[in-house]
XYZ file of N, CA and C in Angstrom:
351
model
N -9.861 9.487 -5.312
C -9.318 8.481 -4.434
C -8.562 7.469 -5.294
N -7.877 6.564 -4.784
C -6.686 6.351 -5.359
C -6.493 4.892 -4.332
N -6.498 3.470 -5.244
C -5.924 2.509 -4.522
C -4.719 2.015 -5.188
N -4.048 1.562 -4.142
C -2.231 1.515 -4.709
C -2.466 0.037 -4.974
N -2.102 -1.089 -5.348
C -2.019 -2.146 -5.431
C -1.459 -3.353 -6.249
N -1.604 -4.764 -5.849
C -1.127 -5.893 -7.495
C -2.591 -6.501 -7.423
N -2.744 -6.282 -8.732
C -4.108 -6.855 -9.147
C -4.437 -8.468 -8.345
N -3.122 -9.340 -8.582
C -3.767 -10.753 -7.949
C -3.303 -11.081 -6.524
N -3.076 -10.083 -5.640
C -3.015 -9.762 -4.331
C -4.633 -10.461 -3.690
N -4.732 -11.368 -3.572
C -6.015 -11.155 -2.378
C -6.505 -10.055 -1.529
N -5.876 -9.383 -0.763
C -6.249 -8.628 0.050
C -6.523 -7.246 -0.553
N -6.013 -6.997 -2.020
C -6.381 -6.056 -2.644
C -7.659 -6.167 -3.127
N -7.770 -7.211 -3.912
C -9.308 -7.766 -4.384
C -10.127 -7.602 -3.323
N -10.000 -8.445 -2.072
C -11.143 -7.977 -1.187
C -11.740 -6.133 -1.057
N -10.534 -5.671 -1.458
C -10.498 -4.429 -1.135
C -11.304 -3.430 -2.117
N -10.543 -3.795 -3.490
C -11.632 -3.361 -4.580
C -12.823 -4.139 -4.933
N -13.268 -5.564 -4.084
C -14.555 -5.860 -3.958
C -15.588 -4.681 -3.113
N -14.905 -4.602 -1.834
C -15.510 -3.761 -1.074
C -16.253 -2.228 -1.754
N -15.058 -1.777 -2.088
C -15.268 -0.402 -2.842
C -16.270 -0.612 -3.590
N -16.165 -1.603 -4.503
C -17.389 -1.432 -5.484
C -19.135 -1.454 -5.180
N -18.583 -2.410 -4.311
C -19.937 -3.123 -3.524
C -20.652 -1.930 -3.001
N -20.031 -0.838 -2.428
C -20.435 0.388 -1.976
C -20.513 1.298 -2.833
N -20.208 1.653 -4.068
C -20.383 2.146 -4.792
C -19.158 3.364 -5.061
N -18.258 3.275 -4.034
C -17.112 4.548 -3.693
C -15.841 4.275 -5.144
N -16.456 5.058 -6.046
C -15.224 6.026 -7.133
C -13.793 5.579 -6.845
N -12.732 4.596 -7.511
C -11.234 5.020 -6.635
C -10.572 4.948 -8.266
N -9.410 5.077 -8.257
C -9.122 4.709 -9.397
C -7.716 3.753 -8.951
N -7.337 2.701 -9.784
C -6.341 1.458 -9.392
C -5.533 2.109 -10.062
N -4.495 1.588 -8.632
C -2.953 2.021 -9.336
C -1.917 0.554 -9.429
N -1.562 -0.203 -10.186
C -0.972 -0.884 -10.425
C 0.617 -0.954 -10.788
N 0.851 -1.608 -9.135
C 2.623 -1.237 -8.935
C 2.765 -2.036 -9.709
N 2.745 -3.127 -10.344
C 3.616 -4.144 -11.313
C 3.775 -2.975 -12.665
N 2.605 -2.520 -13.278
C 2.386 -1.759 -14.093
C 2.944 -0.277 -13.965
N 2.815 -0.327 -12.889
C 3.504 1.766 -12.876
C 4.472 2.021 -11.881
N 4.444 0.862 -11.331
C 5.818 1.470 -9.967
C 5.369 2.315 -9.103
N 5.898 2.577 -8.411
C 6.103 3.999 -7.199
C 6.688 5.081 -7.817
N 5.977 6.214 -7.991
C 7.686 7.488 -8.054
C 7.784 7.933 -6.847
N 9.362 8.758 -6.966
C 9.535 9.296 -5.564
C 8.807 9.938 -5.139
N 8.286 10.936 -5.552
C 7.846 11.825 -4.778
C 6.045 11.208 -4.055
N 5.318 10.186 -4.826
C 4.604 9.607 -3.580
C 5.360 9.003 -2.850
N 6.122 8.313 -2.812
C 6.880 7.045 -1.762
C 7.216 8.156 -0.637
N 8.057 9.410 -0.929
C 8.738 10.177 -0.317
C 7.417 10.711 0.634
N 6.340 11.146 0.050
C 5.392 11.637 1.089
C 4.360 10.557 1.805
N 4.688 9.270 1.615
C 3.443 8.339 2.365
C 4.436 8.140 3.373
N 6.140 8.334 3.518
C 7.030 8.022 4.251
C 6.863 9.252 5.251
N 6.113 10.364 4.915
C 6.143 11.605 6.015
C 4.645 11.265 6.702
N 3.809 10.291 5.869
C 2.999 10.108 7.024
C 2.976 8.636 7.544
N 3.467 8.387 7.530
C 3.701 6.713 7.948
C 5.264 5.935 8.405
N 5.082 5.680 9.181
C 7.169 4.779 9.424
C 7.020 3.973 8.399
N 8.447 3.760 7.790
C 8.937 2.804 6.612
C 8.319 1.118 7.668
N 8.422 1.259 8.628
C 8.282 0.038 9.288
C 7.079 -0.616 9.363
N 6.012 0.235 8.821
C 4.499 0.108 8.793
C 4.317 -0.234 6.917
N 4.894 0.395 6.019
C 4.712 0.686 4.382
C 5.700 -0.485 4.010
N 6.469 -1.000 4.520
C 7.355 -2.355 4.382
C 6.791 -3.314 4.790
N 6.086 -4.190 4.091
C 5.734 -5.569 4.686
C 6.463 -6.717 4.919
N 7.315 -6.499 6.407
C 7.873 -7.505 6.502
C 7.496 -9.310 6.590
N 6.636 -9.065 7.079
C 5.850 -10.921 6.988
C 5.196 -11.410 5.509
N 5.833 -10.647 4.241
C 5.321 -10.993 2.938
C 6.053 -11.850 2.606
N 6.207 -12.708 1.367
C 7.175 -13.818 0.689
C 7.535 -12.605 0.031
N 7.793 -11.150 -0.646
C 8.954 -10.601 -0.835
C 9.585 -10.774 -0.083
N 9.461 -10.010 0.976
C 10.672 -9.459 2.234
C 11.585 -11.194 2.512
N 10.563 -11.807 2.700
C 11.056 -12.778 2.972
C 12.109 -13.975 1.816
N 11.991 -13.837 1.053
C 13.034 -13.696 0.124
C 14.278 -12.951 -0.333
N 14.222 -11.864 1.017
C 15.358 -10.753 0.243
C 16.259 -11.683 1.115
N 17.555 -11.567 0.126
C 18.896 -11.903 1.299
C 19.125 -11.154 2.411
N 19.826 -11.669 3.687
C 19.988 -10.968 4.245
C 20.609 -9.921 4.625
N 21.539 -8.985 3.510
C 21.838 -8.048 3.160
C 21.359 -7.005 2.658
N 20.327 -7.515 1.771
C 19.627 -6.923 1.547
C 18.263 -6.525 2.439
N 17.991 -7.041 3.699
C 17.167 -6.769 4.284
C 17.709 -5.966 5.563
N 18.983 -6.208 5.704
C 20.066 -5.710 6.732
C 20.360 -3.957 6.416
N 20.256 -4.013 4.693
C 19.827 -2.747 4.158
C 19.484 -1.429 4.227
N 18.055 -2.214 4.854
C 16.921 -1.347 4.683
C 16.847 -0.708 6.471
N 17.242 0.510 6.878
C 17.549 1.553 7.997
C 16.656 2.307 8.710
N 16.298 2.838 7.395
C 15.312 4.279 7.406
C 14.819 4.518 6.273
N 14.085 5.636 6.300
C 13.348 5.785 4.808
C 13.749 6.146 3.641
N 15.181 6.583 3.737
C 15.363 6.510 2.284
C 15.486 5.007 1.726
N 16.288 4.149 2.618
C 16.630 2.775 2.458
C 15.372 2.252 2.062
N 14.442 3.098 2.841
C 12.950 2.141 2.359
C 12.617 2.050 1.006
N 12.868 3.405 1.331
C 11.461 3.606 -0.651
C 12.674 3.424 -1.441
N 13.982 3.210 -1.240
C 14.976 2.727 -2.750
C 14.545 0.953 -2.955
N 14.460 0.611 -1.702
C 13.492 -1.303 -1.714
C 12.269 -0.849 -2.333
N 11.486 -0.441 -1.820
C 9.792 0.086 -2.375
C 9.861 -0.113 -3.927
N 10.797 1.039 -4.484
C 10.693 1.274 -5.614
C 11.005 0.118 -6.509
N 12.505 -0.725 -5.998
C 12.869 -1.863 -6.626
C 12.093 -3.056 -6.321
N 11.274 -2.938 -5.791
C 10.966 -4.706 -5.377
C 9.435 -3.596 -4.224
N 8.056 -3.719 -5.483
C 6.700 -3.010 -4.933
C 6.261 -3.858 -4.340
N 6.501 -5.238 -4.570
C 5.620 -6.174 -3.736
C 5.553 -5.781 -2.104
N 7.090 -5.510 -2.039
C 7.565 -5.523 -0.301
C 6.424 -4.336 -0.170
N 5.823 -3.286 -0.587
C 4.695 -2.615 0.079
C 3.619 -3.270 0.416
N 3.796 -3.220 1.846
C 1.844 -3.494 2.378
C 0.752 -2.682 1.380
N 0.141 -3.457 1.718
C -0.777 -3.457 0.314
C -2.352 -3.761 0.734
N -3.159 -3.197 0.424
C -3.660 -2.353 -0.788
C -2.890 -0.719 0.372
N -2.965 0.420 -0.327
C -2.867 1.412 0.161
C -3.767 2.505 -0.465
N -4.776 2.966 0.279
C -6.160 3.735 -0.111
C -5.329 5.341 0.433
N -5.504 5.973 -0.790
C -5.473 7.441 -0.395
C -6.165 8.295 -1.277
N -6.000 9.609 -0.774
C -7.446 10.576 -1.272
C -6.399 11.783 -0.959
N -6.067 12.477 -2.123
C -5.488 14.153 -2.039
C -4.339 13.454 -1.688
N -3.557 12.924 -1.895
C -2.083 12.519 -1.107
C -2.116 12.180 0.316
N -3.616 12.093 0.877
C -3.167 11.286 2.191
C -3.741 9.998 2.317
N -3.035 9.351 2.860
C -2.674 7.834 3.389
C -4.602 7.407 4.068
N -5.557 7.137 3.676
C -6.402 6.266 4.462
C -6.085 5.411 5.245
N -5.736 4.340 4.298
C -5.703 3.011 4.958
C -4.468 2.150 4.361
N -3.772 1.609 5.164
C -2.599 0.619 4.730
C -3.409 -1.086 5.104
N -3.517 -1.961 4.087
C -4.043 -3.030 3.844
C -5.616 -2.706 4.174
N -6.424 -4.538 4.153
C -7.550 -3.943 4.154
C -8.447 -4.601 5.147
N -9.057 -4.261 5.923
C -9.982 -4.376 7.316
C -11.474 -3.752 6.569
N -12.266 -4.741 6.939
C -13.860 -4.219 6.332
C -14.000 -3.241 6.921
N -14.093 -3.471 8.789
C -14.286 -2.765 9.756
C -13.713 -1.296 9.618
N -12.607 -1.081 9.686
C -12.058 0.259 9.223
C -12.519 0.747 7.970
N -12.793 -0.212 7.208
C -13.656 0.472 5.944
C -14.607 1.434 5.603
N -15.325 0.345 6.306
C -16.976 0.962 6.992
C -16.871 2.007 7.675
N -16.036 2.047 8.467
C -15.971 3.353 9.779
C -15.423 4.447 8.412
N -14.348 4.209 7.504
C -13.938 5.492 6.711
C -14.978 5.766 5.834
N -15.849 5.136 5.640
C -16.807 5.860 4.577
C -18.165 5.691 5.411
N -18.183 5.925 6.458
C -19.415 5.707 6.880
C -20.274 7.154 6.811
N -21.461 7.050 6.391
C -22.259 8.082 6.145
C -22.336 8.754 7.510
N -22.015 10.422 7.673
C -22.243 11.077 9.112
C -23.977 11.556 8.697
């Protein structure tokens, strides 16, 4: 398992608080530190709309000019922003085998994804 994230994100921290607290294995992926490559960006975009993996209500987005936000279309437009500017990803992003868990972080949905059957 695999969390995407920026280390001094709040909502990531809550997130890898959680994990730990439960004891669940992930390993951190640090966009400041490693970026996106295409080919994840390209497949979290086949399971998810760019409109969901773009955080528009962030102080990135909200800093882009408006050309640059006028830009952004569809998904290639997405993940070429993604890649240049990781913040604009909603964040934390939990996945396991290349699929998408969870986009940001909700205890509640937490609990329900690792809940013991």
């Amino acid at each position: 398992m695999k969390l995407y994230g920026i280390p001094n994100c709040s909502t990531v921290k809550k997130a890898r608080a959680w994990l730990e607290q439960h004891a669940i294995a992930y390993e951190f992926h640090d966009f400041k530190k490693l970026g996106l490559d295409t080919p994840t960006g390209q497949s979290w975009l086949t399971q998810q709309p760019w409109e969901k993996l773009v955080n528009r209500s962030g102080m990135t987005w909200r800093n882009l000019g408006d050309a640059e936000k006028n830009a952004v279309v569809d998904a290639s437009s997405a993940l070429a922003l993604m890649q240049e500017k990781t913040s604009v990803i909603k964040r934390p992003v939990l996945v396991d085998h290349d699929r998408i868990l969870a986009l940001g972080f909700n205890e509640t949905d937490y609990a329900n994804l690792f809940a013991k059957e």
